[in-house]
Amino acid sequence: MPFDFFGREIHPGATLVYAALVGGSAVLKSGQVIATDSQRITVEIESEKRTDDGYVAVKRRVVLTFP
């Protein structure tokens, strides 16, 4: 079921781009929409995390809920 976001339908498989605050600076982020229903969008975000051996890819799921 697509999510109606102010007249625009968001479907699983779409790329969602948003602004985020990181260390006091605004940055653009993006994620893959993996599920939607009438009140929620679930987005999978892939980022990199620094380790002692270099960088590793980290995937997180974020659920955006709208009343």
Short mmCIF file of C-alpha atoms in Angstrom, two decimals:
data_model
loop_
_atom_site.label_atom_id
_atom_site.label_comp_id
_atom_site.label_asym_id
_atom_site.label_seq_id
_atom_site.Cartn_x
_atom_site.Cartn_y
_atom_site.Cartn_z
CA MET A 1 0.00 0.00 0.00
CA PRO A 2 1.54 3.37 -0.95
CA PHE A 3 1.86 6.13 1.62
CA ASP A 4 0.17 9.44 0.71
CA PHE A 5 2.63 12.20 1.61
CA PHE A 6 0.81 15.48 1.02
CA GLY A 7 -0.63 14.29 -2.29
CA ARG A 8 2.43 12.30 -3.43
CA GLU A 9 2.46 8.52 -3.22
CA ILE A 10 5.55 6.88 -1.72
CA HIS A 11 6.06 3.23 -2.65
CA PRO A 12 8.51 0.59 -1.39
CA GLY A 13 11.65 0.75 -3.52
CA ALA A 14 11.68 4.55 -3.67
CA THR A 15 14.65 6.57 -2.46
CA LEU A 16 13.85 9.02 0.33
CA VAL A 17 16.18 12.04 0.67
CA TYR A 18 16.11 14.11 3.85
CA ALA A 19 18.18 16.62 5.82
CA ALA A 20 19.77 15.65 9.12
CA LEU A 21 21.86 17.42 11.74
CA VAL A 22 25.26 15.83 12.23
CA GLY A 23 27.65 17.50 14.65
CA GLY A 24 25.75 20.78 14.39
CA SER A 25 25.86 20.83 10.58
CA ALA A 26 23.01 20.02 8.20
CA VAL A 27 23.75 17.19 5.76
CA LEU A 28 21.66 15.44 3.14
CA LYS A 29 21.02 11.74 3.74
CA SER A 30 19.12 9.18 1.73
CA GLY A 31 17.60 5.78 2.31
CA GLN A 32 15.64 3.06 0.55
CA VAL A 33 11.92 2.80 1.38
CA ILE A 34 11.32 -0.85 2.26
CA ALA A 35 7.72 -0.75 3.55
CA THR A 36 4.75 1.59 3.79
CA ASP A 37 1.25 1.57 5.21
CA SER A 38 -1.35 4.27 5.85
CA GLN A 39 0.61 5.92 8.70
CA ARG A 40 4.23 4.72 8.49
CA ILE A 41 7.21 4.67 6.16
CA THR A 42 10.06 2.26 6.93
CA VAL A 43 13.41 3.36 5.49
CA GLU A 44 16.69 1.43 5.39
CA ILE A 45 19.69 3.73 5.71
CA GLU A 46 23.22 2.62 4.89
CA SER A 47 26.14 4.56 6.31
CA GLU A 48 29.76 4.01 7.20
CA LYS A 49 31.17 3.66 10.69
CA ARG A 50 34.83 4.19 11.44
CA THR A 51 36.64 1.39 13.25
CA ASP A 52 40.27 0.78 14.18
CA ASP A 53 40.65 -1.24 10.96
CA GLY A 54 39.01 1.34 8.67
CA TYR A 55 35.34 1.71 7.78
CA VAL A 56 32.45 -0.76 7.82
CA ALA A 57 29.01 -0.43 6.28
CA VAL A 58 26.16 -0.13 8.78
CA LYS A 59 22.50 -0.58 7.87
CA ARG A 60 19.74 0.83 10.06
CA ARG A 61 15.98 0.82 9.75
CA VAL A 62 14.05 3.93 10.65
CA VAL A 63 10.27 4.02 10.96
CA LEU A 64 8.67 7.43 10.29
CA THR A 65 5.19 7.61 11.82
CA PHE A 66 2.57 10.19 10.89
CA PRO A 67 -0.69 10.78 12.77
#
